[in-house]
Amino acid sequence: MTRSDQKHDGLATGASTAAVASGAAGGAAVDVPSPKVRTINRRFEFLYFAIRNNKLILGLSIVIICFLIAIIGPLLAKYSPFQYTTSYWSPPSSRHWFGTTQDGRDVYAQFAAGMRSAFLIGTIGGVIASVVAMLVGFTAGYRAGIVDEILSMVTNIFLVIPAFAVLLVIAGFLHNVSIPVEGLLVGLLSWPWAARALRAQTFSLVARDFIGMARLSAQNSWRIIFREIAPNMSSYLFMMFILLFGGAILISATIDFIGLGPQFTFTLGKMMNEAQTNSGLLLGMWWWFIPPGIAITAIVGGLYIMNVGLDEVFNPRLREM
Amino acid sequence: MRRYFARKLLTYSLTFIAAVTVDWAIPRLMPGNPIDDLLARIGTRCNTREQCDAISSYFYNVFGLHKPLWVQYLTFWKALFQGNLGISVMSFPEPVSTLIKNAIPYTLGLLVPAILLSFWAGNKVGALAARRKILDNTVLPLSYTLTATPYQWLAMVLAWTFAVTWRFFPISGGYDPLRTPSWSFGFAGDLLYHWFLPFASLFLVQFGGWAIGMRNMIIYELESDYAHYLEALGAPRKLVRKYAYRNALLPQISGLALAIGAIVGGALVTEIVFGYPGVGSLILSAINNKDYFAIQGIFLFIIVGVLIANFIVDIMYVIIDPRTRIGMQGGS
Amino acid sequence: MSLRVENLKVYYRTLAGDVQALDGVTFGIADGEIMGLAGESGCGKSTLGNSLIYLSGRMKYVDGSVELDNKELPIADMHEMDRFRYKEVSIIPQYAMSALNPTRKIGKMAKEIIESRGVDYHSILPEFTRRLELVGLSDDVLRMFSLELSGGMKQRAVMVLSTLLNPSLLIADEITSALDVSTQKAVAEMLVEFRDRGFVKSMMVVTHDLSILHQIADTILVMYAGHLAEKAAAEVIINNPRHPYTRLLISSLPEVGVTYAKKRLTGIAGTPPALLHPPTGCRFKERCPLAFEKCVEQPPFIEVDKGHFVACWKEI
């Protein structure tokens, strides 16, 4: 693996995984005298920097607010998302906070239900993708050799095939997917970049002495992986989960927008799909399609910003810049 | 270098085989037998008795359901190599390949400029923003917002603002339906006029991701040893940034390869919003008409397109990273 | 006097406050002198070396002045300092192995750096290849990427590149610590060769390895916790050190021909003080076997013998 590849395998770059984790930055020619700060417990040190990190606080606040809307929102809805009322096509009012659709359904009720779906999809998709990524990444990085060759090849194949395209075929043939099934499918298709990143991280960890010691003492491989390797990259794993969580929400929004999502539950993507197919856009019914998009942008953007903050907390080098 | 490309080609071949297999297997694995469903639906799609029989027997033969699975699989491959993606149900008797062929120019015309320009502009702006407080404080939040935006939503917001509210641009279509396509400046202008909003939408979402990526990578590079060495020798800032930019571009290019799938997805939903007559709109009508042949064909087409794009990125990487050229990359 | 450093103070900015890594140092380096700068890690020796050429983002100039060949070095002014870098002061950095841009051929990179400093590459190229040959590198390396070179080759290429414009002062920062013993010796001898051939006028060799300095340095300056402890000719420092810290440092070195079963190697008890809030007075007093009440005041760094400076109340 080249230098640049390793950098890329940090949770760092580009459109696919927007977040900062420049890994260990290159060492400058300085010998910093050891300050007394070192003696403070590391856990408290993280907390100390965490509560002082504006990006982390901002991102976390946005996500928490969205989460609260997802939890409490549906309880406040006066209508069911599928219920037809007598006011059609009406802009936001005190009766319909977010207005109604062209056939008289309450947009707020749909929105609140959609928020719940978004967090559900994100959680299911994020957890499943993380588990697969960990299984593949840890095994490939730890075992090396032929196992690594095969797993890397599989990872690369999944990496090239666009997840949404496979979802397109699957969902196209399934008559109706439920939120959990959609989450499962999204999770099973969005793990490859994370597995590749974990493999590289595991490689570099395995090269360190303490893992070698554990190996020499003939411990069980999975025991070493979960006792020694995983805890040493827990911050990395957490940040990876956050990105997979946000990614699952974005991918499912695409699928739902095409009309292949759940039929009997509301999602934010489905709202945009209905607004689009029922000319909500042409009729200028902004209250219909603006809220779901803002919500997705807020959740995903909040997660990204949170990740940048977390990265600064976990990586002292970024902190002092 | 040969080893590098051999590996890549092996991966891509396996990917293609896997994709074709998935494409073949999914209709056969799904509950509720979509093929029966399809045959049943055909009855409602044809006009004359003769036509119905023709379609039915065609599908029956194509799927070859009475034959063993491996024969079905081989037949599928054979048809594929003959460029036969089946007959479309929604626009019978057009072959699926013709539908795709008609849609390709629009999709590529949207995708290629959007990818190249956003990659170029995002990297430039990201590099400028790095280590410049004012720019950083404006570009970064904007970029994070853009990159978190669903493609279809930005498309809707742009369409609503510039086409519905202000009427600066047309709301849908690839060209004015009152015009007949011709090689004239008037028609080209009309194409551009319809092209602009979907392009802008696609451009903006991607732009954010590239700007963030470059900004972060270049900060990393500016902190690297070679940059510090240059500075210690009094090299001007311009040279240091030039080196850092070039080296930061490498992971961005690998990022491009990773992102292509998602970008294609974004292009498709953007087309749907603007009713742009590309592959995205084709998908939508295929889904709405339960045209399974079209869905399968489009899936394969997308995979092949993504594979080709990946290969182009690989070549770009080799051109820009001398280390792959001199064979230092190795296999790992 | 080639270099004159007067009461130089450079601190490190950290979130917890300023670390007083270099707290008022005054010394000089004569023309043609190779001065070794020794001390434990964290004593401020690298900070001193680096501050003479490039103050990185976290280093903060506080006070003092630096004069090179009777010209004031504007070390606090990043931009003004550019005129002096490379041409007057140059550095072989600690990270020499990774100092070369991985995606540029070495010749091209050298060309770009040199031309960016307003020097014509083509007229300097023959000298460049001659010097590469001197350190045992053929001019093929100019057409190679740094990845194609071994660690030792990269180090030598950087040595030649850093000194190509014949700087008056060269700072060599821990350049031997990443090398094996036989290469260390060869690299150290090359430094002397560079001085003898006049590629550089004087040199400051920063290292924690006193045995290297014994081989090549004319004088040795010992630092402790951001202060100067002692400076004298290399022989004097090794054989007749007068500062208690230097004595302990020397006695903790292994000696050739001594069997350590009989004579135990002793370290220095205790740890250096944290420089975030350094103690007043002599900073060595906590660990010093000779400390007495006077040590609460900071001892001056004064000449106790010709060319022999010590900062210890016991020596005054």
Coordinates of N, CA, C and O in Angstrom, one line a residue, chain B residues 207-298:
Chain B
F207 N -19.0 19.4 -5.7 CA -18.0 20.5 -5.4 C -17.7 20.5 -4.0 O -16.5 20.5 -3.6
G208 N -18.7 20.4 -3.1 CA -18.5 20.4 -1.7 C -17.5 19.3 -1.2 O -16.6 19.6 -0.5
G209 N -17.8 18.1 -1.7 CA -16.9 17.0 -1.3 C -15.5 17.2 -1.7 O -14.5 16.9 -0.9
W210 N -15.2 17.6 -3.0 CA -13.9 17.8 -3.4 C -13.2 18.9 -2.6 O -12.0 18.8 -2.3
A211 N -13.9 20.0 -2.4 CA -13.3 21.1 -1.6 C -12.8 20.7 -0.3 O -11.7 21.0 0.2
I212 N -13.7 20.0 0.4 CA -13.3 19.5 1.8 C -12.1 18.6 1.7 O -11.2 18.7 2.5
G213 N -12.2 17.6 0.8 CA -11.1 16.6 0.7 C -9.8 17.3 0.4 O -8.8 17.1 1.1
M214 N -9.8 18.3 -0.6 CA -8.5 18.9 -0.9 C -8.0 19.8 0.3 O -6.9 19.8 0.6
R215 N -8.9 20.5 0.9 CA -8.5 21.3 2.0 C -7.8 20.5 3.1 O -6.8 20.8 3.6
N216 N -8.4 19.4 3.4 CA -7.9 18.5 4.5 C -6.5 17.9 4.0 O -5.6 17.8 4.8
M217 N -6.5 17.4 2.8 CA -5.3 16.7 2.3 C -4.1 17.7 2.2 O -3.0 17.4 2.5
I218 N -4.4 19.0 1.8 CA -3.3 19.9 1.6 C -2.8 20.4 2.9 O -1.6 20.6 3.0
I219 N -3.6 20.5 3.9 CA -3.1 20.8 5.2 C -2.2 19.7 5.7 O -1.1 20.0 6.2
Y220 N -2.6 18.5 5.5 CA -1.7 17.4 5.8 C -0.4 17.5 5.1 O 0.7 17.3 5.7
E221 N -0.5 17.8 3.8 CA 0.8 17.8 3.0 C 1.6 19.0 3.4 O 2.9 18.9 3.4
L222 N 1.0 20.1 3.7 CA 1.8 21.3 4.1 C 2.5 21.1 5.5 O 3.5 21.7 5.8
E223 N 2.1 20.1 6.2 CA 2.7 19.7 7.5 C 3.7 18.6 7.3 O 4.3 18.1 8.3
S224 N 3.9 18.2 6.1 CA 4.8 17.0 5.9 C 6.2 17.4 5.9 O 6.5 18.6 5.7
D225 N 7.1 16.5 6.0 CA 8.5 16.8 6.1 C 9.1 17.5 4.9 O 9.8 18.4 5.0
Y226 N 8.7 17.1 3.7 CA 9.3 17.7 2.5 C 8.9 19.2 2.5 O 9.6 20.0 2.0
A227 N 7.6 19.5 2.9 CA 7.2 20.9 2.9 C 8.0 21.7 3.9 O 8.5 22.8 3.6
H228 N 8.3 21.1 5.1 CA 9.1 21.8 6.1 C 10.5 22.0 5.6 O 11.1 23.1 5.9
Y229 N 11.0 21.0 4.9 CA 12.4 21.2 4.4 C 12.5 22.3 3.4 O 13.4 23.1 3.5
L230 N 11.5 22.3 2.5 CA 11.5 23.4 1.5 C 11.4 24.8 2.2 O 12.1 25.7 1.8
E231 N 10.6 24.9 3.2 CA 10.4 26.1 3.9 C 11.7 26.5 4.6 O 12.1 27.7 4.6
A232 N 12.4 25.5 5.2 CA 13.6 25.8 5.9 C 14.7 26.3 4.9 O 15.6 27.0 5.3
L233 N 14.6 25.8 3.6 CA 15.6 26.3 2.7 C 15.1 27.6 2.0 O 15.7 28.0 1.0
G234 N 14.1 28.2 2.5 CA 13.7 29.5 2.0 C 12.9 29.4 0.7 O 12.8 30.5 0.0
A235 N 12.4 28.2 0.3 CA 11.7 28.2 -0.9 C 10.4 29.0 -0.8 O 9.8 29.1 0.3
P236 N 10.0 29.7 -1.9 CA 8.8 30.5 -1.8 C 7.6 29.7 -1.6 O 7.5 28.5 -1.9
R237 N 6.6 30.3 -0.9 CA 5.3 29.6 -0.6 C 4.7 29.0 -1.8 O 4.1 27.9 -1.7
K238 N 4.9 29.6 -3.0 CA 4.3 29.1 -4.2 C 4.8 27.7 -4.5 O 4.0 26.8 -4.9
L239 N 6.1 27.5 -4.4 CA 6.6 26.2 -4.7 C 6.1 25.2 -3.7 O 5.8 24.0 -4.1
V240 N 6.1 25.5 -2.4 CA 5.7 24.6 -1.4 C 4.2 24.2 -1.6 O 3.9 23.0 -1.6
R241 N 3.4 25.2 -2.0 CA 2.0 24.9 -2.2 C 1.8 24.0 -3.5 O 0.9 23.2 -3.6
K242 N 2.7 24.3 -4.5 CA 2.6 23.5 -5.7 C 2.9 22.0 -5.4 O 2.1 21.2 -5.9
Y243 N 3.9 21.8 -4.7 CA 4.2 20.4 -4.3 C 3.1 19.8 -3.5 O 2.7 18.7 -3.8
A244 N 2.6 20.5 -2.5 CA 1.6 20.0 -1.7 C 0.3 19.7 -2.5 O -0.3 18.7 -2.3
Y245 N 0.0 20.6 -3.4 CA -1.2 20.4 -4.2 C -1.1 19.2 -5.0 O -2.1 18.4 -5.1
R246 N 0.0 19.0 -5.7 CA 0.2 17.8 -6.5 C 0.1 16.5 -5.7 O -0.6 15.6 -6.2
N247 N 0.7 16.5 -4.6 CA 0.7 15.3 -3.8 C -0.7 15.1 -3.2 O -1.1 13.9 -3.0
A248 N -1.4 16.2 -2.9 CA -2.7 16.0 -2.3 C -3.7 15.6 -3.3 O -4.8 15.0 -3.0
L249 N -3.4 15.8 -4.6 CA -4.3 15.4 -5.7 C -4.4 13.9 -5.8 O -5.4 13.4 -6.2
L250 N -3.3 13.2 -5.4 CA -3.3 11.7 -5.6 C -4.4 11.1 -4.8 O -5.2 10.3 -5.4
P251 N -4.6 11.3 -3.5 CA -5.7 10.7 -2.8 C -7.0 11.2 -3.3 O -8.0 10.5 -3.3
Q252 N -7.1 12.4 -3.8 CA -8.3 12.9 -4.4 C -8.7 12.1 -5.6 O -9.9 11.8 -5.8
I253 N -7.7 11.7 -6.4 CA -8.0 10.9 -7.6 C -8.5 9.5 -7.2 O -9.5 9.0 -7.8
S254 N -7.9 8.9 -6.2 CA -8.5 7.6 -5.7 C -9.9 7.9 -5.2 O -10.7 7.0 -5.3
G255 N -10.1 9.0 -4.5 CA -11.4 9.3 -4.0 C -12.4 9.4 -5.2 O -13.6 9.0 -5.0
L256 N -12.0 9.9 -6.3 CA -12.8 10.1 -7.5 C -13.3 8.7 -7.9 O -14.5 8.5 -8.2
A257 N -12.4 7.7 -7.9 CA -12.8 6.4 -8.3 C -13.8 5.8 -7.3 O -14.8 5.2 -7.8
L258 N -13.6 6.1 -6.0 CA -14.6 5.6 -5.0 C -16.0 6.3 -5.2 O -17.0 5.7 -4.9
A259 N -16.0 7.5 -5.6 CA -17.2 8.3 -5.6 C -18.0 8.1 -6.9 O -19.2 8.5 -6.9
I260 N -17.4 7.6 -7.9 CA -18.1 7.5 -9.2 C -19.5 6.9 -9.1 O -20.5 7.5 -9.6
G261 N -19.6 5.8 -8.4 CA -20.9 5.1 -8.2 C -21.9 6.1 -7.7 O -23.0 6.2 -8.2
A262 N -21.6 6.7 -6.6 CA -22.5 7.7 -5.9 C -22.9 8.8 -6.9 O -24.0 9.3 -6.9
I263 N -21.9 9.3 -7.6 CA -22.1 10.4 -8.5 C -23.1 10.0 -9.6 O -24.1 10.8 -9.9
V264 N -22.9 8.8 -10.2 CA -23.9 8.3 -11.2 C -25.3 8.3 -10.6 O -26.2 8.8 -11.2
G265 N -25.4 7.8 -9.4 CA -26.7 7.7 -8.7 C -27.3 9.1 -8.6 O -28.5 9.4 -8.9
G266 N -26.4 10.1 -8.3 CA -26.8 11.5 -8.1 C -27.3 12.0 -9.5 O -28.3 12.7 -9.5
A267 N -26.6 11.7 -10.5 CA -27.0 12.2 -11.8 C -28.4 11.6 -12.2 O -29.2 12.4 -12.8
L268 N -28.6 10.4 -11.9 CA -29.9 9.8 -12.3 C -31.1 10.5 -11.6 O -32.0 10.8 -12.2
V269 N -30.9 10.7 -10.3 CA -32.0 11.3 -9.6 C -32.2 12.8 -10.0 O -33.3 13.3 -10.1
T270 N -31.1 13.4 -10.4 CA -31.1 14.8 -10.8 C -31.9 14.9 -12.1 O -32.8 15.7 -12.3
E271 N -31.6 13.9 -13.0 CA -32.4 13.8 -14.3 C -33.9 13.7 -14.0 O -34.7 14.3 -14.7
I272 N -34.2 12.8 -13.0 CA -35.6 12.6 -12.8 C -36.3 13.9 -12.4 O -37.4 14.2 -12.8
V273 N -35.6 14.7 -11.5 CA -36.2 15.9 -11.1 C -36.5 16.8 -12.3 O -37.5 17.5 -12.4
F274 N -35.5 16.9 -13.2 CA -35.7 17.8 -14.3 C -36.3 17.2 -15.5 O -36.3 17.8 -16.6
G275 N -36.8 16.0 -15.4 CA -37.3 15.3 -16.5 C -36.4 15.3 -17.7 O -36.8 15.4 -18.8
Y276 N -35.1 15.2 -17.4 CA -34.1 15.2 -18.4 C -34.0 13.8 -19.1 O -33.9 12.8 -18.4
P277 N -34.0 13.8 -20.4 CA -34.3 12.5 -21.0 C -33.1 11.6 -21.0 O -32.7 11.0 -22.1
G278 N -32.4 11.4 -19.9 CA -31.2 10.5 -19.9 C -31.6 9.2 -19.2 O -32.8 8.8 -19.2
V279 N -30.6 8.4 -18.8 CA -30.8 7.1 -18.2 C -31.6 7.2 -17.0 O -32.4 6.3 -16.7
G280 N -31.5 8.2 -16.2 CA -32.3 8.4 -14.9 C -33.8 8.4 -15.2 O -34.5 7.6 -14.6
S281 N -34.2 9.2 -16.2 CA -35.6 9.2 -16.5 C -36.1 7.9 -17.0 O -37.2 7.4 -16.8
L282 N -35.2 7.2 -17.8 CA -35.5 5.9 -18.3 C -35.7 4.9 -17.2 O -36.7 4.1 -17.2
I283 N -34.9 5.0 -16.2 CA -35.1 4.1 -15.0 C -36.4 4.3 -14.4 O -37.1 3.4 -14.1
L284 N -36.8 5.6 -14.2 CA -38.0 5.9 -13.5 C -39.2 5.3 -14.3 O -40.0 4.6 -13.7
S285 N -39.2 5.5 -15.6 CA -40.3 4.9 -16.4 C -40.3 3.4 -16.4 O -41.3 2.7 -16.3
A286 N -39.1 2.8 -16.4 CA -39.0 1.4 -16.4 C -39.6 0.8 -15.1 O -40.3 -0.2 -15.0
I287 N -39.3 1.5 -14.0 CA -39.8 1.1 -12.7 C -41.3 1.3 -12.6 O -42.0 0.4 -12.2
N288 N -41.8 2.4 -13.1 CA -43.2 2.6 -13.0 C -44.0 1.7 -13.9 O -45.1 1.3 -13.6
N289 N -43.3 1.2 -15.0 CA -44.0 0.3 -15.9 C -43.6 -1.2 -15.6 O -43.9 -2.1 -16.4
K290 N -42.9 -1.4 -14.5 CA -42.4 -2.7 -14.2 C -41.7 -3.4 -15.4 O -42.0 -4.6 -15.7
D291 N -40.9 -2.6 -16.1 CA -40.2 -3.1 -17.3 C -38.9 -3.8 -16.8 O -37.9 -3.1 -16.8
Y292 N -39.0 -5.1 -16.4 CA -37.8 -5.7 -15.8 C -36.6 -5.8 -16.7 O -35.5 -5.7 -16.3
F293 N -36.9 -6.0 -18.0 CA -35.8 -6.1 -18.9 C -35.0 -4.8 -19.0 O -33.8 -4.8 -19.0
A294 N -35.8 -3.7 -19.0 CA -35.1 -2.4 -19.0 C -34.3 -2.2 -17.7 O -33.2 -1.7 -17.8
I295 N -34.9 -2.6 -16.6 CA -34.2 -2.4 -15.3 C -32.9 -3.2 -15.3 O -31.8 -2.7 -15.0
Q296 N -33.0 -4.4 -15.8 CA -31.8 -5.3 -15.8 C -30.7 -4.7 -16.8 O -29.5 -4.7 -16.4
G297 N -31.2 -4.3 -17.9 CA -30.3 -3.7 -18.9 C -29.6 -2.5 -18.4 O -28.4 -2.3 -18.6
I298 N -30.4 -1.6 -17.8 CA -29.8 -0.3 -17.3 C -28.8 -0.6 -16.2 O -27.7 0.0 -16.1

